[in-house]
Every structure is written in structure tokens, then in C-alpha cells.
Amino acid sequence: MKWLVVVLLSSLFSSCFLFPKYKRTSFSYTSNGQAKTIPVLVPRGYHKQTLETDSTGTIIQQYNYGNSLFYIAYLQDTGKAIQPIIEEENIPRVAEATGARVYKGMDSASLLWREVRNGKIRVGYRFVPKALEERFDSATNFSLVRAVE
């Protein structure tokens, strides 16, 4: 019986720490007059969180990590750029499950960037060192899968 209690308690405590490098939050926006909320997983350690909205209905939620940046956005105008991606030089990979277009690259300072576009939703990061790539990619993937427009 003690063995069962130990196993149950250890599984309970380990489930609390499944995402120790991430923080759960949410992103809210209005589409076609309906309020929507997306669960978001962001890498821990951000110093500042900002929310920008404009008169067109664009909403950008950003998390600053010193020089690095993670974001999720809802864009009324899908032609608007959050980060400068030269589409002729960066052919997107299309995610089979969602149909999202995935752009990824490295800037001149050898820092990584990524943006995933699914309809009017964009999730991405900029200025991320190679050592943190997996953490930021996982956060981007988690958030985008939940962002079905």
C-alpha cells in the first residue's frame, strides 16, 4: 500500500513539472465579432511582456528576454510584417496538420528567427541564440497548434 501511495504522489508531483522551462499564459483577440482566447506556452525568463493594438484590429503580444523576443499576433491585414522576412529568399515549409506556413532562418549575427503563419495568426521569435532554439521552437509549436483561425 505504501508503494502505491509513493507512486501516485511521485506521478502527481512530476506532472506539475512537465513544463518547467515554460510559463502558461493566453492570448485574446476578437475575430468576426467573437472574442477568442488561445492558450500560449512561453519560455520562462522574460523580463517584459507588452501588448500592442492598433486601430485596424491588429494585436501583438510580445515577451522580451533581453535581446531575444517571442510573440503571438492577430493581424487584420495579413500583408503586415512583424519581422522582415524576404519571402523570395525564405521558402516556407507547410505544416501538414494545420496548413500553416513556417519560415525559419538565421540573421547576420548568427541569431535565429522563426515565424509561423496560420491565417491571421502569427507566432514567432527573433534574436534567439542557438542554445535556446529548442525551447523557443517548442513554445511556438504549442501555441500555433492551439491557434486555429
CSV table of N, CA, C and O in Angstrom, one decimal, residues 58-134:
chain,number,residue,atom,x,y,z
A,58,THR,N,-5.2,44.9,-35.3
A,58,THR,CA,-4.0,44.1,-35.1
A,58,THR,C,-3.6,44.1,-33.6
A,58,THR,O,-3.6,45.1,-33.0
A,59,ILE,N,-3.4,42.9,-33.1
A,59,ILE,CA,-2.9,42.8,-31.7
A,59,ILE,C,-1.7,41.9,-31.7
A,59,ILE,O,-1.6,40.9,-32.3
A,60,ILE,N,-0.6,42.5,-31.0
A,60,ILE,CA,0.7,41.8,-30.9
A,60,ILE,C,1.0,41.7,-29.4
A,60,ILE,O,1.2,42.7,-28.8
A,61,GLN,N,1.2,40.5,-29.0
A,61,GLN,CA,1.6,40.2,-27.6
A,61,GLN,C,3.1,39.8,-27.7
A,61,GLN,O,3.4,38.8,-28.3
A,62,GLN,N,4.0,40.5,-27.0
A,62,GLN,CA,5.4,40.2,-27.1
A,62,GLN,C,6.0,39.9,-25.7
A,62,GLN,O,5.5,40.5,-24.7
A,63,TYR,N,7.0,39.1,-25.7
A,63,TYR,CA,7.7,38.7,-24.5
A,63,TYR,C,9.2,39.0,-24.8
A,63,TYR,O,9.8,38.4,-25.7
A,64,ASN,N,9.8,39.9,-24.0
A,64,ASN,CA,11.2,40.3,-24.2
A,64,ASN,C,12.1,39.5,-23.2
A,64,ASN,O,11.9,39.5,-22.0
A,65,TYR,N,13.2,39.0,-23.7
A,65,TYR,CA,14.2,38.2,-23.0
A,65,TYR,C,15.6,38.9,-23.2
A,65,TYR,O,16.5,38.3,-23.8
A,66,GLY,N,15.7,40.1,-22.8
A,66,GLY,CA,16.9,40.8,-23.1
A,66,GLY,C,16.9,41.2,-24.5
A,66,GLY,O,16.1,41.9,-25.0
A,67,ASN,N,17.8,40.5,-25.3
A,67,ASN,CA,17.8,40.8,-26.8
A,67,ASN,C,16.8,39.9,-27.5
A,67,ASN,O,16.4,40.2,-28.6
A,68,SER,N,16.4,38.8,-27.0
A,68,SER,CA,15.5,37.9,-27.7
A,68,SER,C,14.1,38.3,-27.5
A,68,SER,O,13.7,39.0,-26.5
A,69,LEU,N,13.2,37.8,-28.4
A,69,LEU,CA,11.8,38.3,-28.4
A,69,LEU,C,11.0,37.1,-28.9
A,69,LEU,O,11.3,36.4,-29.9
A,70,PHE,N,9.9,36.8,-28.2
A,70,PHE,CA,8.9,35.8,-28.6
A,70,PHE,C,7.5,36.6,-28.7
A,70,PHE,O,7.2,37.5,-28.0
A,71,TYR,N,6.7,36.2,-29.7
A,71,TYR,CA,5.5,36.9,-30.0
A,71,TYR,C,4.4,36.0,-30.5
A,71,TYR,O,4.7,35.0,-31.1
A,72,ILE,N,3.2,36.5,-30.3
A,72,ILE,CA,2.0,35.9,-30.9
A,72,ILE,C,1.1,37.1,-31.3
A,72,ILE,O,1.0,38.1,-30.6
A,73,ALA,N,0.5,37.0,-32.5
A,73,ALA,CA,-0.2,38.2,-33.0
A,73,ALA,C,-1.4,37.7,-33.8
A,73,ALA,O,-1.5,36.6,-34.4
A,74,TYR,N,-2.4,38.6,-33.8
A,74,TYR,CA,-3.6,38.5,-34.7
A,74,TYR,C,-3.5,39.7,-35.6
A,74,TYR,O,-3.5,40.9,-35.1
A,75,LEU,N,-3.5,39.5,-36.9
A,75,LEU,CA,-3.4,40.6,-37.9
A,75,LEU,C,-4.6,40.6,-38.8
A,75,LEU,O,-5.0,39.7,-39.4
A,76,GLN,N,-5.2,41.8,-38.8
A,76,GLN,CA,-6.4,42.0,-39.7
A,76,GLN,C,-5.8,42.1,-41.1
A,76,GLN,O,-6.4,41.5,-42.0
A,77,ASP,N,-4.7,42.7,-41.3
A,77,ASP,CA,-4.0,42.8,-42.6
A,77,ASP,C,-2.9,41.8,-42.6
A,77,ASP,O,-1.8,42.0,-42.1
A,78,THR,N,-3.1,40.7,-43.3
A,78,THR,CA,-2.1,39.6,-43.3
A,78,THR,C,-0.8,40.0,-44.1
A,78,THR,O,0.1,39.3,-44.1
A,79,GLY,N,-0.9,41.1,-44.8
A,79,GLY,CA,0.3,41.6,-45.5
A,79,GLY,C,1.3,42.3,-44.6
A,79,GLY,O,2.4,42.6,-45.0
A,80,LYS,N,0.8,42.6,-43.4
A,80,LYS,CA,1.7,43.4,-42.5
A,80,LYS,C,2.8,42.5,-42.0
A,80,LYS,O,2.6,41.3,-41.7
A,81,ALA,N,4.0,43.1,-41.9
A,81,ALA,CA,5.2,42.3,-41.4
A,81,ALA,C,5.5,42.6,-39.9
A,81,ALA,O,5.5,43.8,-39.5
A,82,ILE,N,5.7,41.6,-39.2
A,82,ILE,CA,6.1,41.7,-37.8
A,82,ILE,C,7.6,41.7,-37.7
A,82,ILE,O,8.2,42.5,-37.0
A,83,GLN,N,8.2,40.9,-38.6
A,83,GLN,CA,9.6,40.9,-38.7
A,83,GLN,C,10.0,40.8,-40.2
A,83,GLN,O,9.2,40.3,-41.0
A,84,PRO,N,11.1,41.3,-40.6
A,84,PRO,CA,11.5,41.4,-42.0
A,84,PRO,C,11.9,40.1,-42.6
A,84,PRO,O,13.0,39.6,-42.5
A,85,ILE,N,10.9,39.4,-43.3
A,85,ILE,CA,11.2,38.1,-43.9
A,85,ILE,C,11.1,38.4,-45.4
A,85,ILE,O,10.1,38.8,-45.9
A,86,ILE,N,12.2,38.1,-46.1
A,86,ILE,CA,12.3,38.2,-47.5
A,86,ILE,C,11.7,36.9,-48.1
A,86,ILE,O,12.4,35.9,-48.1
A,87,GLU,N,10.5,36.9,-48.5
A,87,GLU,CA,9.8,35.7,-48.9
A,87,GLU,C,10.4,35.0,-50.1
A,87,GLU,O,10.4,33.8,-50.3
A,88,GLU,N,11.1,35.8,-51.0
A,88,GLU,CA,11.7,35.2,-52.2
A,88,GLU,C,12.9,34.4,-51.8
A,88,GLU,O,13.3,33.5,-52.5
A,89,GLU,N,13.5,34.7,-50.7
A,89,GLU,CA,14.7,34.0,-50.2
A,89,GLU,C,14.4,33.0,-49.1
A,89,GLU,O,15.3,32.1,-48.8
A,90,ASN,N,13.2,33.0,-48.6
A,90,ASN,CA,12.9,32.1,-47.5
A,90,ASN,C,11.6,31.4,-47.9
A,90,ASN,O,10.5,31.8,-47.5
A,91,ILE,N,11.7,30.3,-48.5
A,91,ILE,CA,10.6,29.5,-48.9
A,91,ILE,C,10.0,28.8,-47.7
A,91,ILE,O,10.7,28.1,-47.0
A,92,PRO,N,8.7,29.0,-47.4
A,92,PRO,CA,8.1,28.4,-46.2
A,92,PRO,C,7.9,26.9,-46.4
A,92,PRO,O,7.7,26.3,-47.5
A,93,ARG,N,8.0,26.2,-45.2
A,93,ARG,CA,7.6,24.8,-45.1
A,93,ARG,C,6.2,24.8,-44.7
A,93,ARG,O,5.8,25.6,-43.9
A,94,VAL,N,5.3,24.0,-45.3
A,94,VAL,CA,3.9,23.9,-44.9
A,94,VAL,C,3.7,22.8,-43.9
A,94,VAL,O,4.0,21.6,-44.2
A,95,ALA,N,3.1,23.1,-42.8
A,95,ALA,CA,2.8,22.1,-41.8
A,95,ALA,C,1.6,21.3,-42.2
A,95,ALA,O,0.6,21.9,-42.4
A,96,GLU,N,1.8,20.0,-42.3
A,96,GLU,CA,0.7,19.2,-42.8
A,96,GLU,C,-0.6,19.2,-41.9
A,96,GLU,O,-1.7,19.3,-42.4
A,97,ALA,N,-0.4,19.2,-40.6
A,97,ALA,CA,-1.5,19.2,-39.7
A,97,ALA,C,-2.4,20.4,-39.7
A,97,ALA,O,-3.6,20.3,-39.6
A,98,THR,N,-1.8,21.6,-39.9
A,98,THR,CA,-2.5,22.8,-39.8
A,98,THR,C,-2.6,23.6,-41.1
A,98,THR,O,-3.4,24.5,-41.2
A,99,GLY,N,-1.7,23.3,-42.0
A,99,GLY,CA,-1.6,24.1,-43.2
A,99,GLY,C,-0.8,25.4,-43.0
A,99,GLY,O,-0.7,26.2,-43.9
A,100,ALA,N,-0.3,25.6,-41.8
A,100,ALA,CA,0.5,26.8,-41.5
A,100,ALA,C,1.8,26.9,-42.3
A,100,ALA,O,2.4,25.9,-42.7
A,101,ARG,N,2.2,28.1,-42.7
A,101,ARG,CA,3.5,28.3,-43.3
A,101,ARG,C,4.5,28.6,-42.3
A,101,ARG,O,4.4,29.5,-41.5
A,102,VAL,N,5.6,27.9,-42.3
A,102,VAL,CA,6.7,28.0,-41.4
A,102,VAL,C,8.0,28.6,-42.0
A,102,VAL,O,8.5,28.0,-43.0
A,103,TYR,N,8.4,29.8,-41.5
A,103,TYR,CA,9.6,30.4,-42.0
A,103,TYR,C,10.6,30.4,-40.9
A,103,TYR,O,10.3,30.6,-39.7
A,104,LYS,N,11.9,30.1,-41.2
A,104,LYS,CA,12.9,30.0,-40.2
A,104,LYS,C,14.2,30.3,-40.8
A,104,LYS,O,14.5,30.0,-42.0
A,105,GLY,N,15.1,31.0,-40.1
A,105,GLY,CA,16.4,31.4,-40.6
A,105,GLY,C,17.3,31.9,-39.5
A,105,GLY,O,17.0,31.8,-38.3
A,106,MET,N,18.5,32.4,-40.0
A,106,MET,CA,19.5,33.0,-39.1
A,106,MET,C,19.9,34.3,-39.6
A,106,MET,O,20.0,34.5,-40.8
A,107,ASP,N,20.0,35.3,-38.7
A,107,ASP,CA,20.4,36.6,-39.2
A,107,ASP,C,21.9,36.8,-39.3
A,107,ASP,O,22.7,35.8,-39.0
A,108,SER,N,22.4,38.0,-39.6
A,108,SER,CA,23.8,38.2,-39.8
A,108,SER,C,24.6,38.1,-38.6
A,108,SER,O,25.8,37.9,-38.6
A,109,ALA,N,24.0,38.1,-37.4
A,109,ALA,CA,24.7,38.0,-36.1
A,109,ALA,C,24.6,36.5,-35.6
A,109,ALA,O,24.9,36.2,-34.5
A,110,SER,N,24.2,35.6,-36.5
A,110,SER,CA,24.1,34.2,-36.2
A,110,SER,C,23.0,33.9,-35.1
A,110,SER,O,23.1,32.9,-34.3
A,111,LEU,N,22.0,34.8,-35.0
A,111,LEU,CA,20.9,34.6,-34.1
A,111,LEU,C,19.7,34.1,-34.9
A,111,LEU,O,19.5,34.4,-36.1
A,112,LEU,N,18.9,33.2,-34.3
A,112,LEU,CA,17.8,32.6,-35.0
A,112,LEU,C,16.5,33.4,-35.0
A,112,LEU,O,16.3,34.1,-34.0
A,113,TRP,N,15.7,33.2,-36.0
A,113,TRP,CA,14.4,33.8,-36.1
A,113,TRP,C,13.4,32.7,-36.7
A,113,TRP,O,13.9,31.8,-37.4
A,114,ARG,N,12.2,32.8,-36.3
A,114,ARG,CA,11.2,31.9,-36.9
A,114,ARG,C,9.8,32.6,-36.8
A,114,ARG,O,9.5,33.4,-35.9
A,115,GLU,N,9.0,32.4,-37.8
A,115,GLU,CA,7.6,32.9,-37.8
A,115,GLU,C,6.8,31.8,-38.5
A,115,GLU,O,7.1,31.3,-39.5
A,116,VAL,N,5.6,31.5,-37.8
A,116,VAL,CA,4.7,30.6,-38.3
A,116,VAL,C,3.4,31.3,-38.5
A,116,VAL,O,2.9,32.0,-37.7
A,117,ARG,N,2.9,31.2,-39.7
A,117,ARG,CA,1.7,31.9,-40.1
A,117,ARG,C,0.5,31.0,-40.4
A,117,ARG,O,0.7,30.1,-41.2
A,118,ASN,N,-0.6,31.2,-39.7
A,118,ASN,CA,-1.8,30.4,-39.9
A,118,ASN,C,-3.0,31.3,-40.0
A,118,ASN,O,-3.5,31.8,-39.0
A,119,GLY,N,-3.4,31.6,-41.2
A,119,GLY,CA,-4.4,32.6,-41.4
A,119,GLY,C,-4.0,34.0,-40.9
A,119,GLY,O,-2.9,34.5,-41.2
A,120,LYS,N,-4.8,34.5,-39.9
A,120,LYS,CA,-4.4,35.8,-39.4
A,120,LYS,C,-3.6,35.8,-38.1
A,120,LYS,O,-3.3,36.8,-37.5
A,121,ILE,N,-3.2,34.5,-37.7
A,121,ILE,CA,-2.4,34.3,-36.5
A,121,ILE,C,-1.0,34.1,-36.9
A,121,ILE,O,-0.6,33.4,-37.8
A,122,ARG,N,-0.1,34.8,-36.2
A,122,ARG,CA,1.4,34.6,-36.3
A,122,ARG,C,2.0,34.3,-35.0
A,122,ARG,O,1.7,35.0,-34.0
A,123,VAL,N,2.9,33.4,-34.9
A,123,VAL,CA,3.6,33.1,-33.7
A,123,VAL,C,5.1,33.0,-34.1
A,123,VAL,O,5.4,32.4,-35.2
A,124,GLY,N,6.0,33.6,-33.4
A,124,GLY,CA,7.4,33.6,-33.8
A,124,GLY,C,8.3,34.1,-32.7
A,124,GLY,O,7.9,34.4,-31.6
A,125,TYR,N,9.6,34.1,-33.1
A,125,TYR,CA,10.6,34.7,-32.3
A,125,TYR,C,11.7,35.3,-33.1
A,125,TYR,O,11.8,35.0,-34.3
A,126,ARG,N,12.5,36.1,-32.5
A,126,ARG,CA,13.7,36.8,-33.1
A,126,ARG,C,14.8,36.9,-32.2
A,126,ARG,O,14.7,36.9,-31.0
A,127,PHE,N,16.0,37.0,-32.7
A,127,PHE,CA,17.3,37.2,-32.0
A,127,PHE,C,17.5,36.1,-30.9
A,127,PHE,O,18.0,36.4,-29.8
A,128,VAL,N,17.3,34.9,-31.2
A,128,VAL,CA,17.4,33.8,-30.3
A,128,VAL,C,18.7,33.0,-30.5
A,128,VAL,O,19.0,32.6,-31.7
A,129,PRO,N,19.6,32.9,-29.5
A,129,PRO,CA,20.8,32.1,-29.7
A,129,PRO,C,20.5,30.6,-29.9
A,129,PRO,O,19.5,30.1,-29.5
A,130,LYS,N,21.4,30.0,-30.6
A,130,LYS,CA,21.3,28.5,-30.9
A,130,LYS,C,21.0,27.7,-29.7
A,130,LYS,O,20.2,26.7,-29.8
A,131,ALA,N,21.6,28.0,-28.6
A,131,ALA,CA,21.4,27.2,-27.3
A,131,ALA,C,19.9,27.2,-26.9
A,131,ALA,O,19.5,26.3,-26.2
A,132,LEU,N,19.1,28.2,-27.3
A,132,LEU,CA,17.7,28.3,-26.8
A,132,LEU,C,16.7,27.9,-27.9
A,132,LEU,O,15.5,28.0,-27.7
A,133,GLU,N,17.2,27.5,-29.1
A,133,GLU,CA,16.4,27.2,-30.2
A,133,GLU,C,15.3,26.2,-29.9
A,133,GLU,O,14.1,26.4,-30.2
A,134,GLU,N,15.6,25.1,-29.3
A,134,GLU,CA,14.6,24.1,-29.0
A,134,GLU,C,13.5,24.6,-28.1
A,134,GLU,O,12.3,24.3,-28.3
